[in-house]
PDB file of C-alpha atoms in Angstrom:
ATOM      1  CA  UNK A   1      -8.804-144.946 -36.818  1.00  0.00           C
ATOM      2  CA  UNK A   2     -11.834-142.705 -37.446  1.00  0.00           C
ATOM      3  CA  UNK A   3      -9.420-139.817 -38.038  1.00  0.00           C
ATOM      4  CA  UNK A   4      -8.252-141.596 -41.211  1.00  0.00           C
ATOM      5  CA  UNK A   5     -11.604-140.986 -42.922  1.00  0.00           C
ATOM      6  CA  UNK A   6     -12.142-137.959 -45.118  1.00  0.00           C
ATOM      7  CA  UNK A   7     -15.388-136.660 -46.593  1.00  0.00           C
ATOM      8  CA  UNK A   8     -16.542-139.127 -49.186  1.00  0.00           C
ATOM      9  CA  UNK A   9     -18.009-139.242 -52.618  1.00  0.00           C
ATOM     10  CA  UNK A  10     -21.248-141.244 -52.600  1.00  0.00           C
ATOM     11  CA  UNK A  11     -21.072-141.520 -56.395  1.00  0.00           C
ATOM     12  CA  UNK A  12     -17.904-143.625 -56.132  1.00  0.00           C
ATOM     13  CA  UNK A  13     -18.545-147.342 -55.808  1.00  0.00           C
ATOM     14  CA  UNK A  14     -15.546-147.781 -53.498  1.00  0.00           C
ATOM     15  CA  UNK A  15     -16.311-144.892 -51.155  1.00  0.00           C
ATOM     16  CA  UNK A  16     -17.199-145.862 -47.544  1.00  0.00           C
ATOM     17  CA  UNK A  17     -19.867-143.142 -47.600  1.00  0.00           C
ATOM     18  CA  UNK A  18     -21.846-145.364 -49.993  1.00  0.00           C
ATOM     19  CA  UNK A  19     -22.205-147.992 -47.249  1.00  0.00           C
ATOM     20  CA  UNK A  20     -23.338-145.348 -44.746  1.00  0.00           C
ATOM     21  CA  UNK A  21     -25.903-144.103 -47.259  1.00  0.00           C
ATOM     22  CA  UNK A  22     -27.202-147.644 -47.727  1.00  0.00           C
ATOM     23  CA  UNK A  23     -27.781-147.996 -43.983  1.00  0.00           C
ATOM     24  CA  UNK A  24     -29.407-144.634 -43.310  1.00  0.00           C
ATOM     25  CA  UNK A  25     -31.544-144.649 -46.479  1.00  0.00           C
ATOM     26  CA  UNK A  26     -33.273-147.853 -45.363  1.00  0.00           C
ATOM     27  CA  UNK A  27     -37.017-147.375 -44.746  1.00  0.00           C
ATOM     28  CA  UNK A  28     -36.875-148.698 -41.182  1.00  0.00           C
ATOM     29  CA  UNK A  29     -33.798-146.622 -40.304  1.00  0.00           C
ATOM     30  CA  UNK A  30     -35.490-143.450 -41.546  1.00  0.00           C
ATOM     31  CA  UNK A  31     -38.669-144.168 -39.594  1.00  0.00           C
ATOM     32  CA  UNK A  32     -36.876-145.133 -36.365  1.00  0.00           C
ATOM     33  CA  UNK A  33     -34.655-142.056 -36.420  1.00  0.00           C
ATOM     34  CA  UNK A  34     -37.718-139.871 -36.993  1.00  0.00           C
ATOM     35  CA  UNK A  35     -39.614-141.619 -34.166  1.00  0.00           C
ATOM     36  CA  UNK A  36     -36.718-141.158 -31.757  1.00  0.00           C
ATOM     37  CA  UNK A  37     -36.320-137.508 -32.774  1.00  0.00           C
ATOM     38  CA  UNK A  38     -39.935-136.877 -31.745  1.00  0.00           C
ATOM     39  CA  UNK A  39     -40.146-139.281 -28.829  1.00  0.00           C
ATOM     40  CA  UNK A  40     -36.843-138.821 -27.043  1.00  0.00           C
ATOM     41  CA  UNK A  41     -35.862-141.902 -25.040  1.00  0.00           C
ATOM     42  CA  UNK A  42     -38.063-144.836 -26.042  1.00  0.00           C
ATOM     43  CA  UNK A  43     -38.345-148.491 -25.176  1.00  0.00           C
ATOM     44  CA  UNK A  44     -38.585-151.223 -27.803  1.00  0.00           C
ATOM     45  CA  UNK A  45     -42.349-151.672 -27.382  1.00  0.00           C
ATOM     46  CA  UNK A  46     -42.914-147.912 -27.732  1.00  0.00           C
ATOM     47  CA  UNK A  47     -40.918-147.866 -30.967  1.00  0.00           C
ATOM     48  CA  UNK A  48     -42.949-150.795 -32.345  1.00  0.00           C
ATOM     49  CA  UNK A  49     -46.182-148.930 -31.603  1.00  0.00           C
ATOM     50  CA  UNK A  50     -44.919-145.774 -33.317  1.00  0.00           C
ATOM     51  CA  UNK A  51     -43.510-147.526 -36.386  1.00  0.00           C
ATOM     52  CA  UNK A  52     -46.389-149.706 -37.527  1.00  0.00           C
ATOM     53  CA  UNK A  53     -45.548-152.781 -39.556  1.00  0.00           C
ATOM     54  CA  UNK A  54     -41.999-153.343 -38.310  1.00  0.00           C
ATOM     55  CA  UNK A  55     -41.371-156.827 -36.955  1.00  0.00           C
ATOM     56  CA  UNK A  56     -39.579-157.360 -33.657  1.00  0.00           C
ATOM     57  CA  UNK A  57     -36.649-158.935 -35.501  1.00  0.00           C
ATOM     58  CA  UNK A  58     -36.316-156.041 -37.968  1.00  0.00           C
ATOM     59  CA  UNK A  59     -36.685-153.491 -35.167  1.00  0.00           C
ATOM     60  CA  UNK A  60     -33.826-155.004 -33.166  1.00  0.00           C
ATOM     61  CA  UNK A  61     -31.612-155.490 -36.246  1.00  0.00           C
ATOM     62  CA  UNK A  62     -32.135-151.891 -37.352  1.00  0.00           C
ATOM     63  CA  UNK A  63     -31.546-150.455 -33.878  1.00  0.00           C
ATOM     64  CA  UNK A  64     -28.320-152.439 -33.548  1.00  0.00           C
ATOM     65  CA  UNK A  65     -27.140-151.221 -36.962  1.00  0.00           C
ATOM     66  CA  UNK A  66     -27.955-147.616 -36.034  1.00  0.00           C
ATOM     67  CA  UNK A  67     -26.150-148.093 -32.712  1.00  0.00           C
ATOM     68  CA  UNK A  68     -23.098-149.470 -34.526  1.00  0.00           C
ATOM     69  CA  UNK A  69     -23.046-146.391 -36.768  1.00  0.00           C
ATOM     70  CA  UNK A  70     -23.187-144.080 -33.744  1.00  0.00           C
ATOM     71  CA  UNK A  71     -26.691-142.755 -34.482  1.00  0.00           C
ATOM     72  CA  UNK A  72     -28.549-144.423 -31.601  1.00  0.00           C
ATOM     73  CA  UNK A  73     -27.559-145.162 -28.018  1.00  0.00           C
ATOM     74  CA  UNK A  74     -28.844-148.160 -26.086  1.00  0.00           C
ATOM     75  CA  UNK A  75     -29.255-148.148 -22.316  1.00  0.00           C
ATOM     76  CA  UNK A  76     -29.990-151.483 -20.611  1.00  0.00           C
ATOM     77  CA  UNK A  77     -31.283-151.277 -17.044  1.00  0.00           C
ATOM     78  CA  UNK A  78     -30.641-154.201 -14.697  1.00  0.00           C
ATOM     79  CA  UNK A  79     -34.235-154.728 -13.632  1.00  0.00           C
ATOM     80  CA  UNK A  80     -36.723-157.551 -13.645  1.00  0.00           C
ATOM     81  CA  UNK A  81     -38.130-157.566 -16.249  1.00  0.00           C
ATOM     82  CA  UNK A  82     -35.196-156.026 -18.126  1.00  0.00           C
ATOM     83  CA  UNK A  83     -35.729-152.529 -19.472  1.00  0.00           C
ATOM     84  CA  UNK A  84     -33.885-151.288 -22.552  1.00  0.00           C
ATOM     85  CA  UNK A  85     -34.158-147.723 -23.802  1.00  0.00           C
ATOM     86  CA  UNK A  86     -33.003-146.142 -27.041  1.00  0.00           C
ATOM     87  CA  UNK A  87     -32.226-142.523 -27.846  1.00  0.00           C
ATOM     88  CA  UNK A  88     -30.581-140.584 -30.633  1.00  0.00           C
ATOM     89  CA  UNK A  89     -26.962-139.601 -30.159  1.00  0.00           C
ATOM     90  CA  UNK A  90     -25.833-136.104 -31.126  1.00  0.00           C
ATOM     91  CA  UNK A  91     -24.865-137.558 -34.519  1.00  0.00           C
ATOM     92  CA  UNK A  92     -28.348-139.085 -34.833  1.00  0.00           C
ATOM     93  CA  UNK A  93     -29.955-135.763 -33.942  1.00  0.00           C
ATOM     94  CA  UNK A  94     -27.927-134.055 -36.675  1.00  0.00           C
ATOM     95  CA  UNK A  95     -29.454-136.517 -39.160  1.00  0.00           C
ATOM     96  CA  UNK A  96     -33.014-136.239 -37.834  1.00  0.00           C
ATOM     97  CA  UNK A  97     -33.773-132.830 -39.386  1.00  0.00           C
ATOM     98  CA  UNK A  98     -33.050-133.908 -42.990  1.00  0.00           C
ATOM     99  CA  UNK A  99     -35.082-137.078 -42.358  1.00  0.00           C
ATOM    100  CA  UNK A 100     -38.026-135.065 -41.027  1.00  0.00           C
ATOM    101  CA  UNK A 101     -37.815-132.862 -44.124  1.00  0.00           C
ATOM    102  CA  UNK A 102     -37.840-135.936 -46.371  1.00  0.00           C
ATOM    103  CA  UNK A 103     -40.799-137.446 -44.486  1.00  0.00           C
ATOM    104  CA  UNK A 104     -42.700-134.160 -44.742  1.00  0.00           C
ATOM    105  CA  UNK A 105     -41.983-133.949 -48.490  1.00  0.00           C
ATOM    106  CA  UNK A 106     -43.258-137.514 -49.028  1.00  0.00           C
ATOM    107  CA  UNK A 107     -46.416-136.875 -46.982  1.00  0.00           C
ATOM    108  CA  UNK A 108     -47.072-133.627 -48.882  1.00  0.00           C
ATOM    109  CA  UNK A 109     -46.636-135.193 -52.325  1.00  0.00           C
ATOM    110  CA  UNK A 110     -48.033-138.721 -51.904  1.00  0.00           C
ATOM    111  CA  UNK A 111     -51.271-137.948 -53.809  1.00  0.00           C
ATOM    112  CA  UNK A 112     -49.333-136.394 -56.696  1.00  0.00           C
ATOM    113  CA  UNK A 113     -47.026-139.418 -56.825  1.00  0.00           C
ATOM    114  CA  UNK A 114     -50.001-141.798 -56.800  1.00  0.00           C
ATOM    115  CA  UNK A 115     -51.533-139.904 -59.760  1.00  0.00           C
ATOM    116  CA  UNK A 116     -48.231-140.092 -61.655  1.00  0.00           C
ATOM    117  CA  UNK A 117     -48.077-143.846 -61.038  1.00  0.00           C
ATOM    118  CA  UNK A 118     -51.631-144.277 -62.285  1.00  0.00           C
ATOM    119  CA  UNK A 119     -50.929-142.290 -65.467  1.00  0.00           C
ATOM    120  CA  UNK A 120     -47.731-144.275 -66.066  1.00  0.00           C
ATOM    121  CA  UNK A 121     -49.441-147.633 -65.473  1.00  0.00           C
ATOM    122  CA  UNK A 122     -52.319-146.751 -67.821  1.00  0.00           C
ATOM    123  CA  UNK A 123     -49.943-145.584 -70.557  1.00  0.00           C
ATOM    124  CA  UNK A 124     -47.855-148.745 -70.238  1.00  0.00           C
ATOM    125  CA  UNK A 125     -50.652-151.293 -69.853  1.00  0.00           C
ATOM    126  CA  UNK A 126     -50.561-154.120 -72.384  1.00  0.00           C
ATOM    127  CA  UNK A 127     -53.030-153.801 -75.239  1.00  0.00           C
ATOM    128  CA  UNK A 128     -56.124-155.965 -74.846  1.00  0.00           C
ATOM    129  CA  UNK A 129     -55.758-159.305 -76.568  1.00  0.00           C
ATOM    130  CA  UNK A 130     -57.883-160.073 -79.585  1.00  0.00           C
ATOM    131  CA  UNK A 131     -60.458-162.745 -78.914  1.00  0.00           C
ATOM    132  CA  UNK A 132     -59.144-166.029 -80.216  1.00  0.00           C
ATOM    133  CA  UNK A 133     -61.074-168.771 -81.930  1.00  0.00           C
ATOM    134  CA  UNK A 134     -64.129-166.633 -82.674  1.00  0.00           C
ATOM    135  CA  UNK A 135     -65.180-166.606 -86.300  1.00  0.00           C
ATOM    136  CA  UNK A 136     -67.682-163.997 -87.302  1.00  0.00           C
ATOM    137  CA  UNK A 137     -70.149-165.214 -89.734  1.00  0.00           C
TER     138      UNK A 137
END
């Protein structure tokens, strides 16, 4: 069935590539792929430590979505307590370099972006209201 797919057009609303873009452009997906690219095989707790702020529920949901898309592999070990490890697949590794480049760009330009936001917010702030009910006399 996968052989039926051709390269897509992400600008088309009906293109399946649009759905793929939605999944991989998610903040948590980007961060987890980057973490796995640097960390190799990682357990759930290790991923939560590396990606601060992600909840357990969101971590598991995102990993399952990435696994479904063939970007992450999951290895469950029959031990007590159970041990589950995640790693990038070859497809995931092929995506990790563009993600690292995007992360590096964001880190390099975050101060410039913050300044632009500040300038925008100041230029678009509502004018101060005139005092009401005060009669000069």
